[in-house]
Coordinates of C-alpha atoms in Angstrom, one line a residue:
Chain T
M1 CA -120.2 44.9 -32.1
D2 CA -123.5 42.9 -32.4
G3 CA -125.0 39.8 -31.0
V4 CA -122.8 37.4 -32.9
D5 CA -119.6 39.2 -31.8
I6 CA -120.8 38.9 -28.2
L7 CA -121.5 35.2 -28.7
I8 CA -118.0 34.8 -30.1
V9 CA -116.5 36.5 -27.1
V10 CA -118.5 34.3 -24.7
G11 CA -117.4 31.3 -26.7
R12 CA -113.8 32.3 -26.4
V13 CA -114.1 32.7 -22.7
L14 CA -115.8 29.3 -22.3
A15 CA -113.1 27.7 -24.5
V16 CA -110.4 29.0 -22.2
F17 CA -112.3 28.0 -19.1
V18 CA -112.9 24.4 -20.4
L19 CA -109.3 24.2 -21.6
L20 CA -108.0 25.1 -18.2
L21 CA -110.2 22.7 -16.3
V22 CA -109.5 19.8 -18.6
T23 CA -105.8 20.3 -18.7
T24 CA -105.8 20.6 -14.9
I25 CA -107.5 17.3 -14.6
F26 CA -105.0 15.8 -17.0
N27 CA -101.9 17.5 -15.5
V28 CA -102.5 16.3 -12.0
W29 CA -102.7 12.8 -13.4
L30 CA -99.7 13.4 -15.7
E31 CA -97.6 14.6 -12.8
R32 CA -98.4 11.7 -10.5
K33 CA -97.8 9.2 -13.4
T34 CA -94.5 10.9 -14.4
I35 CA -93.1 11.0 -11.0
A36 CA -94.3 7.5 -10.2
D37 CA -92.4 6.3 -13.3
M38 CA -89.3 8.1 -12.3
Q39 CA -89.5 6.5 -8.9
N40 CA -90.2 3.0 -10.2
R41 CA -93.8 3.1 -9.0
V42 CA -97.0 2.5 -10.9
G43 CA -98.9 5.6 -9.8
P44 CA -102.7 6.0 -10.0
D45 CA -104.2 3.2 -12.2
R46 CA -107.6 2.4 -10.8
A47 CA -110.0 5.2 -11.7
G48 CA -110.8 5.1 -15.4
P49 CA -108.4 3.9 -18.2
F50 CA -104.8 4.3 -17.0
G51 CA -106.1 6.1 -13.9
L52 CA -107.0 9.1 -16.0
L53 CA -110.1 9.8 -13.9
Q54 CA -108.1 9.9 -10.6
T55 CA -108.2 13.7 -10.4
V56 CA -112.0 13.6 -11.0
A57 CA -112.3 11.1 -8.2
D58 CA -110.2 13.2 -5.9
G59 CA -112.2 16.3 -6.7
L60 CA -115.5 14.4 -6.0
K61 CA -114.2 13.1 -2.7
L62 CA -113.2 16.6 -1.6
F63 CA -116.6 17.8 -2.7
F64 CA -118.3 15.6 -0.2
K65 CA -115.9 16.5 2.6
E66 CA -116.6 18.9 5.5
Q67 CA -115.6 22.5 5.1
I68 CA -114.1 23.2 8.6
N69 CA -114.1 26.7 10.0
P70 CA -111.5 26.6 12.8
S71 CA -112.4 28.6 15.8
K72 CA -109.6 31.2 15.4
V73 CA -110.3 32.2 11.7
E74 CA -111.3 35.6 10.4
Y75 CA -114.3 34.2 8.7
G76 CA -114.8 36.7 5.9
M77 CA -111.2 36.7 4.7
F78 CA -111.0 32.9 5.2
V79 CA -113.8 32.3 2.7
L80 CA -112.7 35.1 0.4
A81 CA -109.2 33.8 -0.1
P82 CA -110.1 30.8 -2.3
F83 CA -111.9 33.1 -4.7
L84 CA -108.8 35.3 -4.9
A85 CA -106.7 32.3 -5.7
V86 CA -108.9 31.0 -8.6
I87 CA -109.7 34.4 -10.3
P88 CA -106.1 35.3 -11.2
A89 CA -105.4 31.7 -12.1
L90 CA -108.2 31.7 -14.6
L91 CA -107.5 35.2 -15.9
L92 CA -103.8 34.5 -16.5
F93 CA -104.4 32.3 -19.5
M94 CA -106.8 34.8 -21.1
V95 CA -104.1 36.8 -22.9
V96 CA -102.3 33.7 -24.3
P97 CA -103.1 33.1 -28.0
F98 CA -103.7 29.4 -28.4
G99 CA -104.2 29.1 -32.1
R100 CA -104.0 30.9 -35.5
P101 CA -107.0 33.4 -36.0
F102 CA -109.3 32.1 -38.6
T103 CA -112.2 33.7 -40.6
I104 CA -115.6 32.1 -40.6
G105 CA -118.6 33.7 -42.3
G106 CA -116.8 37.0 -42.8
R107 CA -115.9 37.3 -39.1
E108 CA -112.4 36.9 -37.8
V109 CA -112.3 34.7 -34.8
L110 CA -109.3 35.1 -32.5
L111 CA -108.2 32.0 -30.7
Q112 CA -107.3 34.0 -27.6
G113 CA -109.3 35.0 -24.6
A114 CA -108.6 38.7 -25.0
D115 CA -106.0 40.3 -27.2
L116 CA -104.9 43.1 -24.8
N117 CA -102.3 45.5 -26.0
V118 CA -100.8 45.4 -22.5
G119 CA -100.8 41.5 -22.4
V120 CA -97.4 41.2 -20.8
L121 CA -98.2 43.7 -18.1
F122 CA -101.5 41.9 -17.5
I123 CA -99.6 38.6 -16.9
L124 CA -97.3 40.4 -14.3
A125 CA -100.4 41.9 -12.7
M126 CA -102.2 38.6 -12.4
S127 CA -99.3 36.8 -11.0
S128 CA -99.0 39.6 -8.4
L129 CA -102.6 39.3 -7.5
A130 CA -102.2 35.6 -6.8
V131 CA -100.1 36.6 -3.8
Y132 CA -103.1 38.2 -2.1
A133 CA -104.8 34.8 -1.9
V134 CA -101.8 33.3 -0.1
V135 CA -101.4 36.2 2.3
L136 CA -105.1 36.4 3.2
A137 CA -105.3 32.7 3.6
G138 CA -102.3 32.6 5.9
W139 CA -103.3 35.6 8.0
S140 CA -107.0 34.8 8.4
S141 CA -106.3 31.2 9.4
G142 CA -105.3 32.3 12.9
S143 CA -102.7 29.6 13.2
K144 CA -98.9 29.5 13.2
Y145 CA -98.0 27.4 10.2
P146 CA -100.3 29.1 7.7
L147 CA -99.0 32.5 8.7
L148 CA -95.4 31.5 8.4
G149 CA -96.1 29.8 5.1
A150 CA -97.9 32.8 3.8
V151 CA -95.1 35.2 4.7
R152 CA -92.5 33.0 3.1
A153 CA -94.6 32.6 0.0
T154 CA -95.0 36.3 -0.3
A155 CA -91.3 37.1 0.0
Q156 CA -90.6 34.3 -2.5
A157 CA -93.2 35.3 -5.0
I158 CA -92.2 39.0 -5.1
S159 CA -88.5 38.2 -5.3
Y160 CA -88.9 36.0 -8.3
E161 CA -91.4 38.3 -9.9
A162 CA -88.6 40.9 -10.4
A163 CA -86.6 38.3 -12.3
I164 CA -89.6 37.4 -14.4
G165 CA -90.2 41.0 -15.3
L166 CA -86.6 41.7 -16.2
S167 CA -86.3 38.6 -18.4
I168 CA -89.6 39.5 -20.2
V169 CA -88.2 43.1 -20.8
S170 CA -85.4 41.5 -22.9
V171 CA -87.9 39.6 -25.0
V172 CA -90.2 42.6 -25.5
M173 CA -87.2 44.7 -26.5
F174 CA -85.9 42.1 -28.9
S175 CA -89.3 41.5 -30.5
S176 CA -89.9 45.2 -30.9
T177 CA -87.1 45.3 -33.5
R178 CA -89.2 42.8 -35.5
A179 CA -92.9 43.5 -34.8
G180 CA -92.6 47.2 -34.2
G181 CA -93.0 47.3 -30.4
T182 CA -95.8 45.5 -28.8
L183 CA -96.8 44.1 -25.4
S184 CA -99.5 42.0 -26.9
L185 CA -98.8 38.3 -26.9
A186 CA -100.3 37.8 -30.3
G187 CA -97.8 40.4 -31.6
I188 CA -94.9 38.6 -29.9
V189 CA -96.0 35.3 -31.4
E190 CA -96.2 36.8 -34.9
S191 CA -92.7 38.3 -34.6
Q192 CA -91.4 34.7 -34.1
A193 CA -92.8 33.4 -37.5
G194 CA -90.3 32.2 -40.1
T195 CA -86.9 30.6 -39.8
Y196 CA -83.2 31.5 -39.3
L197 CA -80.9 30.2 -42.1
G198 CA -83.9 28.3 -43.5
F199 CA -84.1 25.6 -40.9
L200 CA -83.9 27.0 -37.4
P201 CA -87.3 28.4 -36.2
R202 CA -87.1 32.1 -35.4
W203 CA -88.0 31.6 -31.7
N204 CA -86.9 34.1 -29.1
L205 CA -85.3 31.2 -27.3
F206 CA -82.2 31.3 -29.5
P207 CA -81.2 35.0 -29.3
Q208 CA -82.5 35.3 -25.7
V209 CA -81.4 32.0 -24.2
V210 CA -80.2 33.6 -21.0
A211 CA -83.5 35.3 -20.5
F212 CA -85.2 32.0 -21.2
V213 CA -83.2 30.2 -18.4
I214 CA -83.9 33.0 -16.0
F215 CA -87.6 33.1 -16.9
F216 CA -88.0 29.3 -16.6
L217 CA -86.3 29.2 -13.1
A218 CA -88.4 32.1 -12.0
I219 CA -91.7 30.6 -13.0
I220 CA -90.9 27.4 -11.1
A221 CA -90.4 29.6 -8.0
E222 CA -93.4 31.8 -8.8
T223 CA -95.8 28.8 -9.0
N224 CA -94.2 27.4 -5.8
R225 CA -93.1 24.1 -7.4
A226 CA -90.2 21.9 -6.2
P227 CA -87.4 22.6 -5.6
F228 CA -88.7 26.1 -4.7
D229 CA -91.8 24.8 -2.8
L230 CA -90.7 26.2 0.5
V231 CA -94.2 27.5 0.9
E232 CA -95.5 24.0 1.6
A233 CA -92.4 22.4 3.1
E234 CA -94.2 19.6 5.0
Q235 CA -91.4 19.0 7.5
E236 CA -91.4 22.7 8.6
L237 CA -94.8 24.1 7.9
V238 CA -97.2 21.2 7.7
G239 CA -99.3 22.3 4.6
G240 CA -98.1 25.9 4.4
F241 CA -100.7 28.6 3.9
H242 CA -103.6 26.2 3.3
T243 CA -103.1 24.1 6.5
E244 CA -106.4 25.1 7.9
Y245 CA -108.4 24.6 4.7
S246 CA -110.4 21.5 4.0
G247 CA -112.9 20.2 1.6
M248 CA -113.8 22.2 -1.5
R249 CA -111.9 25.2 -0.3
F250 CA -108.7 23.3 -0.3
A251 CA -109.6 21.9 -3.7
M252 CA -109.8 25.5 -5.0
Y253 CA -106.1 26.1 -4.0
Q254 CA -105.0 22.9 -5.8
L255 CA -107.0 23.9 -8.8
A256 CA -105.4 27.3 -8.9
E257 CA -101.9 25.9 -8.5
Y258 CA -102.3 23.6 -11.4
M259 CA -103.9 26.2 -13.6
N260 CA -101.1 28.5 -12.8
I261 CA -98.5 25.9 -13.8
F262 CA -100.3 25.3 -17.1
S263 CA -100.7 29.0 -17.8
M264 CA -97.1 29.9 -16.9
S265 CA -95.8 27.1 -19.1
A266 CA -98.0 28.3 -22.0
I267 CA -96.7 31.8 -21.5
C268 CA -93.2 30.5 -21.5
A269 CA -93.9 28.6 -24.8
T270 CA -95.5 31.8 -26.2
L271 CA -92.7 34.2 -25.3
F272 CA -89.7 32.0 -26.0
L273 CA -90.7 28.9 -28.1
G274 CA -92.7 30.6 -30.8
G275 CA -96.2 30.2 -29.4
W276 CA -98.5 28.5 -32.0
N277 CA -96.0 28.9 -34.8
G278 CA -95.1 25.7 -36.6
P279 CA -95.6 24.1 -40.0
T280 CA -99.2 24.1 -41.0
F281 CA -98.9 22.7 -44.5
D282 CA -101.5 25.1 -45.9
G283 CA -103.1 23.8 -49.1
Q284 CA -101.5 20.4 -48.9
I285 CA -103.8 18.9 -46.3
P286 CA -107.5 19.5 -45.5
A287 CA -108.1 23.1 -44.3
W288 CA -109.4 22.1 -40.9
V289 CA -106.2 20.2 -40.1
S290 CA -104.2 23.3 -40.9
A291 CA -106.5 25.3 -38.6
V292 CA -106.0 22.9 -35.7
L293 CA -102.3 22.3 -36.1
P294 CA -101.1 25.7 -34.5
T295 CA -103.0 24.7 -31.3
V296 CA -101.4 21.3 -31.4
W297 CA -98.0 23.0 -31.7
L298 CA -98.6 25.2 -28.7
L299 CA -99.8 22.3 -26.6
I300 CA -96.7 20.2 -27.5
K301 CA -94.4 23.1 -26.5
T302 CA -96.4 23.8 -23.3
Y303 CA -96.2 20.2 -22.3
A304 CA -92.5 20.1 -23.0
V305 CA -92.2 22.9 -20.4
I306 CA -94.6 21.2 -18.0
F307 CA -92.7 17.9 -18.3
A308 CA -89.5 19.8 -17.3
F309 CA -91.4 21.1 -14.2
F310 CA -92.2 17.5 -13.2
W311 CA -88.7 16.2 -14.1
I312 CA -87.1 18.9 -11.9
R313 CA -89.5 18.1 -9.1
A314 CA -88.5 14.4 -9.3
T315 CA -84.8 15.2 -9.5
M316 CA -83.9 18.1 -7.2
P317 CA -84.1 18.3 -3.4
R318 CA -85.8 21.3 -1.8
L319 CA -83.6 24.3 -1.2
R320 CA -83.1 26.0 2.1
Y321 CA -84.9 29.3 2.5
D322 CA -81.7 31.4 2.6
Q323 CA -80.5 29.6 -0.6
L324 CA -83.8 30.4 -2.2
M325 CA -83.6 34.1 -1.5
Q326 CA -79.9 34.0 -2.5
I327 CA -80.7 32.5 -5.9
G328 CA -83.4 35.0 -6.5
W329 CA -81.6 38.2 -5.5
K330 CA -78.0 37.4 -6.0
R331 CA -78.1 35.3 -9.1
L332 CA -81.2 35.7 -11.2
I333 CA -81.8 39.4 -10.8
P334 CA -78.2 40.6 -11.5
A335 CA -78.0 38.0 -14.3
A336 CA -81.2 39.4 -15.8
L337 CA -80.0 43.0 -15.5
V338 CA -76.6 42.3 -17.0
W339 CA -78.2 40.2 -19.8
L340 CA -80.6 43.1 -20.5
I341 CA -77.7 45.5 -20.9
L342 CA -75.6 43.2 -23.0
S343 CA -78.5 42.2 -25.4
T344 CA -79.6 45.9 -25.6
V345 CA -76.1 46.9 -26.7
A346 CA -75.8 44.1 -29.2
I347 CA -79.2 44.7 -30.7
S348 CA -78.6 48.4 -30.9
V349 CA -75.3 48.0 -32.7
R350 CA -77.1 45.8 -35.3
Q351 CA -80.1 48.1 -35.5
F352 CA -78.7 51.6 -35.4
G353 CA -75.0 51.1 -36.1
L354 CA -72.2 52.2 -33.8
P355 CA -73.1 55.2 -31.6
W356 CA -70.3 57.4 -32.9
S357 CA -71.1 56.7 -36.5
A358 CA -74.8 57.6 -36.1
Chain Q
M1 CA -107.6 49.6 -28.3
Q2 CA -110.9 50.1 -26.6
L3 CA -112.4 49.2 -23.3
I4 CA -114.5 46.6 -25.1
D5 CA -111.3 44.5 -25.4
Y6 CA -111.6 43.9 -21.7
L7 CA -115.0 42.4 -22.0
P8 CA -113.7 38.8 -22.1
I9 CA -111.7 39.5 -18.9
A10 CA -114.8 40.8 -17.1
I11 CA -116.8 37.8 -18.3
M12 CA -114.0 35.4 -17.2
A13 CA -113.8 37.1 -13.8
A14 CA -117.5 36.8 -13.3
L15 CA -117.4 33.1 -14.4
A16 CA -114.6 32.4 -11.9
V17 CA -116.5 34.0 -9.0
A18 CA -119.6 32.0 -10.0
F19 CA -117.6 28.8 -10.4
V20 CA -116.0 29.0 -7.0
G21 CA -119.1 30.3 -5.3
V22 CA -121.4 27.6 -6.7
S23 CA -119.0 24.8 -5.9
L24 CA -118.4 25.9 -2.4
F25 CA -122.1 26.6 -1.8
V26 CA -123.4 23.3 -3.3
S27 CA -120.6 21.3 -1.6
K28 CA -122.0 22.5 1.8
F29 CA -125.2 20.7 1.2
F30 CA -123.6 17.4 0.4
S31 CA -120.9 17.5 3.1
P32 CA -121.2 16.5 6.7
R33 CA -121.1 19.1 9.4
N34 CA -119.8 17.8 12.6
P35 CA -117.7 20.3 14.5
T36 CA -116.0 19.3 17.7
P37 CA -113.7 21.5 19.8
E38 CA -110.7 19.5 18.9
K39 CA -111.4 19.7 15.2
L40 CA -111.9 23.5 15.4
A41 CA -108.7 24.2 17.3
P42 CA -105.8 25.7 15.2
Y43 CA -103.6 22.9 13.8
E44 CA -100.8 22.0 16.2
C45 CA -99.8 18.4 15.3
G46 CA -102.6 17.0 17.4
I47 CA -101.8 18.7 20.7
L48 CA -103.7 21.7 22.2
P49 CA -102.1 25.0 21.1
E50 CA -100.5 26.8 24.0
S51 CA -99.7 30.1 22.4
E52 CA -101.4 32.5 20.0
P53 CA -100.0 32.5 16.5
V54 CA -97.1 35.0 16.2
Q55 CA -98.3 38.3 15.0
R56 CA -94.7 39.5 14.5
F57 CA -92.2 38.1 12.0
P58 CA -88.7 39.0 11.1
V59 CA -88.1 42.4 9.7
K60 CA -86.2 41.0 6.7
F61 CA -89.5 40.1 5.1
Y62 CA -90.3 43.8 5.0
L63 CA -86.9 44.5 3.6
V64 CA -87.5 42.1 0.7
A65 CA -90.8 43.9 0.1
M66 CA -89.1 47.3 0.0
L67 CA -86.4 46.1 -2.4
F68 CA -89.1 44.5 -4.6
V69 CA -90.9 47.9 -4.9
I70 CA -87.7 49.5 -6.2
F71 CA -87.1 46.8 -8.8
D72 CA -90.7 46.6 -9.8
V73 CA -90.9 50.3 -10.5
E74 CA -87.8 50.0 -12.5
I75 CA -89.3 47.2 -14.6
I76 CA -92.4 49.3 -15.4
F77 CA -90.1 52.0 -16.8
L78 CA -88.2 49.5 -18.8
F79 CA -91.3 48.1 -20.4
A80 CA -92.3 51.5 -21.7
W81 CA -88.8 51.9 -23.2
A82 CA -88.6 48.4 -24.6
T83 CA -91.8 48.7 -26.7
R84 CA -90.6 51.9 -28.3
F85 CA -87.0 50.7 -28.6
P86 CA -86.5 51.0 -32.4
D87 CA -87.8 54.6 -32.5
L88 CA -85.7 55.9 -29.6
G89 CA -82.4 54.7 -31.0
W90 CA -79.1 55.3 -29.1
Y91 CA -80.7 58.2 -27.2
G92 CA -83.1 55.7 -25.5
V93 CA -80.4 53.2 -25.0
A94 CA -78.2 55.7 -23.2
A95 CA -81.0 57.0 -21.1
M96 CA -82.2 53.6 -20.0
G97 CA -78.6 52.4 -19.7
I98 CA -77.8 55.1 -17.1
F99 CA -81.0 54.4 -15.3
T100 CA -80.4 50.6 -15.2
L101 CA -76.8 51.2 -14.0
F102 CA -78.1 53.2 -11.1
V103 CA -80.5 50.4 -10.2
L104 CA -77.6 47.9 -10.6
E105 CA -75.6 50.0 -8.3
T106 CA -78.4 50.0 -5.8
L107 CA -78.4 46.2 -6.0
I108 CA -74.6 46.1 -5.4
Y109 CA -75.0 48.5 -2.5
V110 CA -77.7 46.5 -0.7
W111 CA -75.8 43.3 -1.5
K112 CA -72.6 44.6 0.1
R113 CA -74.5 46.0 3.0
G114 CA -75.7 42.5 3.7
A115 CA -79.4 43.2 3.1
L116 CA -79.6 40.2 0.8
D117 CA -78.0 37.8 3.3
W118 CA -80.8 35.9 4.9
N119 CA -78.8 34.7 7.9
V120 CA -78.4 37.7 10.3
S121 CA -75.1 36.5 11.7
R122 CA -73.5 37.0 8.3
R123 CA -74.5 40.6 7.9
A124 CA -71.7 42.8 6.8
R125 CA -72.3 45.6 9.3
Y126 CA -71.1 43.7 12.3
R127 CA -68.5 41.1 11.9
P128 CA -66.6 39.8 15.0
V129 CA -63.8 38.7 12.6
D130 CA -63.1 42.4 11.7
E131 CA -62.7 43.3 15.4
E132 CA -60.4 40.5 16.0
R133 CA -58.3 41.6 13.0
A134 CA -58.3 45.2 14.2
A135 CA -57.3 44.2 17.8

């Protein structure tokens, strides 16, 4: 590892950082425009072309707003909480491969923040860490609504995390029969290269469709999006855990939320929709187009998932809290467990033959 | 796999701290500072708060946390098995199958005991209907 390698690593980190910030700015605008269209409104259209700069304007406005420290807050934790929200949100995307590795000047450049061999566990760890920000924010605010919102958010996040974990186990188990067992997301993407029957892409979506549905529902709940946005149910809890936050500190929570949506959608696309796999037409078109195409495929898949997020938000009313817990514990977790057992048995029979004939 | 693979993670964490720290710090210089007693009071829809925020909340939240621990530990075991699935063959499937069935049984048990019912009145342990039926 020499200076150039370090530079490449720093470059990768900066690329992820810029990607997350730019997509956040774009996604907030996209969400407002999408939902406006679905509700026969125009949506933001003043700042910049098509209102694209609306998010930047909102951010700038919050930048010049007062950061209020209410009298009852535990100051240290109150200030620390926004940090704890943004750090896991930025780290979550680090393990997602966002393009095909290419070689330049004899060095292989990974288009991935960090190719960890425990990538999947890292994702689970980071989404657990995000809970701390919510708990600390709610507790340190010294106010009723943030505390209630934080307690609710915690119970919700940990309930659905079990469902996320179980559905990912099915995927890891399935892809270990192809790629020889890996928790690295790059390995899981490679295991999805190629096609079934010559036309159907070999995505994990098709053999693991139940796991996909469970995972998709659980990430909506994990990122606290409608219809699972009980955390910030305005009618009951005002703003939820960030009621007492204002100015730039509040902006940090919004930023973390949208970064989490993008990262979780990208993870969904990576685990189930083949990641950056797609036709690259090597040798038929200029080489740089072939190098960029995988990233384009990943972004298209990610935005398909994100659009589904917005679509569901515009369509579904918010659940009651007991319904929310019921869906998590009585539907998703048993379904994930049963699916895991069923797919294990099916894959084992294919892989090792019948148990009594072995 | 070496520790150096975690270098990008460390860089990103430092970058995140710097990003939040600098934006919060710089924003303080450009933002007004005009605290009034009303503004600093805990939010209560505009009226003065009469009670301290509740420091106790329903025990069912703790229950969810405990159930989560059970399931999360199970999932960690499953990941280890899932990565080595082709090598372990039917032996691994049988071992993990028994383990998973036990956890599934736990889930069914807490379900039937009513631990997953959010509304306390519907808990299985005490049902007035049963008493009426018995009487």
